[in-house]
Amino acid sequence: MDVNVAIYLDKNYAVPATVMVRSLIDNAAAETRIQLFVLAIGLTGDEKRAMALHWPEDRLKVQWIDLDWVPYERGFQRVNYISKAAYARLLIDRCLPSNVERVITMDCDGLVLDDIGELWGRPDGAHSVMAVRDPCVPRLQDDASEFMQRLADGKETPYFNSGLMVVNLKKWRELAVTDRCLALGERCAGQTNYADQSLLNAILQGAWEPLPLRWNCNRRHLAIHAYPSLRDRFYPLAEVRQALSHPAFLHFLSRDKPWHPTPFHPHREIYRHYLKEAMRMGDDEAENRMRQREDAVGKRFFPLVCYRQASRLRRKLGLPASRLANLMHLFKECLEDPAA
């Protein structure tokens, strides 16, 4: 099986991208062959060779595509912590060869933990994009971008996370998605809370096919949807539990990343595992002791991070303040036993 995958990055994400692609290869079925398109902004030849050195050549064919970012500076402005490279996924119809009619696009801040061939084998639906409903911004009205409320036809319309998409490029081109996003980006420059994701959801307005939650999930953000008052509201509870216990694409949503020098991230150890596989890094005794100390601190203070996330989501989803204590208890239960 031949699978087309596109990623996009600048030099700040060279290491996370190397690790993510390694996880993609390691979990693909033996018969799966991956055609990887790398949309790169400002990567040198040495940096590209260093990344490719850690990817088995017999499982992967890489095509590097250097992007000239100057024409897009006006419409694709950086937002908060989101890299401008995130906008590059909007340019896939211009950058990929014309004979490529289907591609899986994915962020570099994540890990692929199941066979990508399973996702590739899903039949296309009626729309140009298949994606997962966003756990933090499940409706158009939850995107606080200044232009979104003016453009949204139905504010309860489902809203997807653009971190992983299966794109039918033929339909994408027919709908002129790239041109429309470019035009909207220039009109609303600096107003997009979620960069390309806000633009895509404003353009498509619910015209996308849903994927199972496990193909784009994060335990910290998804656990809230097991709360009794939210069960089956946005996702079936069984699907939430499956995503928590058997994620297929583990997405490191939000500003905090497992490679940052902080002990708070719940997915840090699994990221380290694939980092070691990709970089062939050895763990000496001193480093192990340091990590054990960091983990001890993380277990003590991680509930504070959950509290911050829960408070923000409670306000966004309209939960009463009195339920926050129960919500924190839910976080603890889900983190300890995702399948419960």
Tab-separated table of C-alpha atoms in Angstrom, residues 141-323:
chain	number	residue	atom	x	y	z
A	141	GLN	CA	-19.050	29.726	18.120
A	142	ASP	CA	-16.195	28.521	20.349
A	143	ASP	CA	-13.599	30.042	18.009
A	144	ALA	CA	-13.319	33.595	19.310
A	145	SER	CA	-11.641	34.930	16.152
A	146	GLU	CA	-13.058	38.370	15.407
A	147	PHE	CA	-14.322	37.433	11.940
A	148	MET	CA	-15.730	33.994	12.804
A	149	GLN	CA	-18.938	35.222	14.425
A	150	ARG	CA	-19.709	37.399	11.408
A	151	LEU	CA	-19.149	34.619	8.873
A	152	ALA	CA	-20.631	31.617	10.664
A	153	ASP	CA	-23.974	30.517	9.211
A	154	GLY	CA	-24.704	28.243	12.162
A	155	LYS	CA	-22.788	28.742	15.380
A	156	GLU	CA	-23.504	25.176	16.545
A	157	THR	CA	-21.795	23.882	13.388
A	158	PRO	CA	-19.108	21.282	14.228
A	159	TYR	CA	-15.538	22.595	14.147
A	160	PHE	CA	-12.519	20.425	13.297
A	161	ASN	CA	-8.887	20.404	14.360
A	162	SER	CA	-6.580	20.813	11.365
A	163	GLY	CA	-3.647	18.975	12.974
A	164	LEU	CA	-4.479	15.857	10.966
A	165	MET	CA	-6.561	15.820	7.803
A	166	VAL	CA	-7.193	13.409	4.959
A	167	VAL	CA	-7.521	15.689	1.947
A	168	ASN	CA	-9.157	14.862	-1.366
A	169	LEU	CA	-7.072	17.217	-3.495
A	170	LYS	CA	-9.351	16.940	-6.506
A	171	LYS	CA	-12.318	18.284	-4.512
A	172	TRP	CA	-10.065	20.753	-2.689
A	173	ARG	CA	-9.031	22.258	-6.022
A	174	GLU	CA	-12.603	22.290	-7.327
A	175	LEU	CA	-13.649	24.297	-4.260
A	176	ALA	CA	-10.611	26.618	-4.581
A	177	VAL	CA	-9.966	26.156	-0.863
A	178	THR	CA	-6.457	27.598	-1.011
A	179	ASP	CA	-7.476	30.733	-2.908
A	180	ARG	CA	-10.431	31.353	-0.600
A	181	CYS	CA	-8.271	30.921	2.522
A	182	LEU	CA	-5.685	33.295	1.096
A	183	ALA	CA	-8.336	35.919	0.367
A	184	LEU	CA	-9.926	35.554	3.801
A	185	GLY	CA	-6.508	35.653	5.477
A	186	GLU	CA	-5.687	38.963	3.819
A	187	ARG	CA	-9.065	40.478	4.750
A	188	CYS	CA	-8.834	39.297	8.350
A	189	ALA	CA	-5.074	39.490	8.933
A	190	GLY	CA	-4.200	39.212	12.617
A	191	GLN	CA	-7.740	38.206	13.669
A	192	THR	CA	-7.381	34.419	13.553
A	193	ASN	CA	-7.148	32.778	16.973
A	194	TYR	CA	-6.103	29.423	15.514
A	195	ALA	CA	-4.263	30.483	12.342
A	196	ASP	CA	-5.038	28.178	9.384
A	197	GLN	CA	-7.590	26.216	11.423
A	198	SER	CA	-9.809	29.280	11.829
A	199	LEU	CA	-9.579	30.026	8.101
A	200	LEU	CA	-10.422	26.461	7.058
A	201	ASN	CA	-13.426	26.183	9.358
A	202	ALA	CA	-14.732	29.564	8.229
A	203	ILE	CA	-14.451	28.511	4.575
A	204	LEU	CA	-15.783	24.942	4.903
A	205	GLN	CA	-18.461	25.675	7.590
A	206	GLY	CA	-19.162	22.057	8.521
A	207	ALA	CA	-18.593	20.673	5.003
A	208	TRP	CA	-16.119	18.020	6.167
A	209	GLU	CA	-16.224	14.349	7.101
A	210	PRO	CA	-15.616	13.300	10.728
A	211	LEU	CA	-12.817	10.886	11.642
A	212	PRO	CA	-12.699	8.780	14.825
A	213	LEU	CA	-11.365	10.691	17.814
A	214	ARG	CA	-8.381	8.414	18.190
A	215	TRP	CA	-6.886	9.916	15.014
A	216	ASN	CA	-6.280	13.289	16.672
A	217	CYS	CA	-6.409	13.363	20.440
A	218	ASN	CA	-4.713	14.520	23.613
A	219	ARG	CA	-5.587	13.059	27.009
A	220	ARG	CA	-5.370	16.377	28.803
A	221	HIS	CA	-7.987	18.022	26.582
A	222	LEU	CA	-10.186	15.043	25.789
A	223	ALA	CA	-10.754	13.875	29.367
A	224	ILE	CA	-13.270	16.658	30.022
A	225	HIS	CA	-15.659	15.058	27.532
A	226	ALA	CA	-16.144	12.059	29.829
A	227	TYR	CA	-17.747	14.390	32.385
A	228	PRO	CA	-21.398	13.364	32.977
A	229	SER	CA	-22.958	16.593	31.698
A	230	LEU	CA	-20.904	16.410	28.490
A	231	ARG	CA	-21.206	12.709	27.778
A	232	ASP	CA	-22.510	12.060	24.263
A	233	ARG	CA	-22.911	15.804	23.681
A	234	PHE	CA	-20.066	16.160	21.181
A	235	TYR	CA	-18.767	12.579	20.988
A	236	PRO	CA	-20.126	9.174	22.053
A	237	LEU	CA	-18.630	8.225	25.420
A	238	ALA	CA	-17.355	4.904	24.018
A	239	GLU	CA	-15.400	6.814	21.373
A	240	VAL	CA	-13.881	9.095	24.021
A	241	ARG	CA	-12.746	6.117	26.056
A	242	GLN	CA	-11.258	4.406	23.019
A	243	ALA	CA	-9.320	7.554	22.112
A	244	LEU	CA	-8.017	7.919	25.667
A	245	SER	CA	-6.858	4.311	25.913
A	246	HIS	CA	-5.741	3.643	22.297
A	247	PRO	CA	-4.785	6.882	20.560
A	248	ALA	CA	-3.731	6.578	16.919
A	249	PHE	CA	-2.390	10.121	16.488
A	250	LEU	CA	-1.330	11.637	19.788
A	251	HIS	CA	-1.393	15.393	19.227
A	252	PHE	CA	0.511	17.695	21.586
A	253	LEU	CA	-2.085	20.448	21.546
A	254	SER	CA	-1.536	23.852	23.140
A	255	ARG	CA	1.598	25.784	24.042
A	256	ASP	CA	3.089	23.057	26.279
A	257	LYS	CA	5.125	20.438	24.396
A	258	PRO	CA	6.827	17.305	25.760
A	259	TRP	CA	10.253	18.451	24.521
A	260	HIS	CA	10.084	21.674	26.539
A	261	PRO	CA	12.164	21.771	29.761
A	262	THR	CA	9.178	21.258	32.038
A	263	PRO	CA	8.033	18.204	34.005
A	264	PHE	CA	4.321	18.887	33.435
A	265	HIS	CA	3.543	17.169	30.135
A	266	PRO	CA	1.632	13.849	30.438
A	267	HIS	CA	3.057	12.467	27.182
A	268	ARG	CA	6.700	13.238	27.834
A	269	GLU	CA	7.834	9.631	28.326
A	270	ILE	CA	6.300	8.306	25.129
A	271	TYR	CA	7.850	11.207	23.217
A	272	ARG	CA	11.222	10.363	24.760
A	273	HIS	CA	10.831	6.768	23.640
A	274	TYR	CA	10.490	7.754	19.983
A	275	LEU	CA	13.164	10.427	20.360
A	276	LYS	CA	15.550	7.714	21.505
A	277	GLU	CA	14.529	5.488	18.575
A	278	ALA	CA	15.036	8.316	16.094
A	279	MET	CA	18.239	9.789	17.471
A	280	ARG	CA	19.840	6.593	18.755
A	281	MET	CA	20.349	8.355	22.063
A	282	GLY	CA	21.712	6.436	25.053
A	283	ASP	CA	20.519	7.050	28.594
A	284	ASP	CA	23.293	7.265	31.132
A	285	GLU	CA	22.734	6.870	34.852
A	286	ALA	CA	22.970	10.583	35.611
A	287	GLU	CA	20.320	11.433	33.014
A	288	ASN	CA	18.011	8.762	34.403
A	289	ARG	CA	18.315	10.217	37.910
A	290	MET	CA	17.543	13.695	36.559
A	291	ARG	CA	14.447	12.424	34.760
A	292	GLN	CA	13.229	10.623	37.869
A	293	ARG	CA	13.446	13.885	39.819
A	294	GLU	CA	11.595	15.728	37.059
A	295	ASP	CA	8.875	13.063	36.983
A	296	ALA	CA	8.409	13.311	40.756
A	297	VAL	CA	7.914	17.087	40.447
A	298	GLY	CA	5.589	16.614	37.489
A	299	LYS	CA	3.301	14.215	39.342
A	300	ARG	CA	2.995	16.717	42.178
A	301	PHE	CA	2.228	19.769	40.054
A	302	PHE	CA	0.436	18.315	37.037
A	303	PRO	CA	-3.010	18.744	38.724
A	304	LEU	CA	-2.366	22.496	38.668
A	305	VAL	CA	-1.925	22.330	34.911
A	306	CYS	CA	-5.164	20.335	34.652
A	307	TYR	CA	-6.909	22.938	36.803
A	308	ARG	CA	-5.850	25.691	34.408
A	309	GLN	CA	-7.073	23.714	31.397
A	310	ALA	CA	-10.314	22.767	33.137
A	311	SER	CA	-11.079	26.362	34.091
A	312	ARG	CA	-10.649	27.552	30.513
A	313	LEU	CA	-12.754	24.730	29.054
A	314	ARG	CA	-15.427	25.137	31.737
A	315	ARG	CA	-15.949	28.752	30.728
A	316	LYS	CA	-15.904	27.928	27.023
A	317	LEU	CA	-18.406	25.074	27.291
A	318	GLY	CA	-20.629	26.780	29.853
A	319	LEU	CA	-20.213	24.459	32.856
A	320	PRO	CA	-21.260	25.924	36.236
A	321	ALA	CA	-18.347	26.964	38.463
A	322	SER	CA	-19.610	24.728	41.274
A	323	ARG	CA	-18.767	21.665	39.197
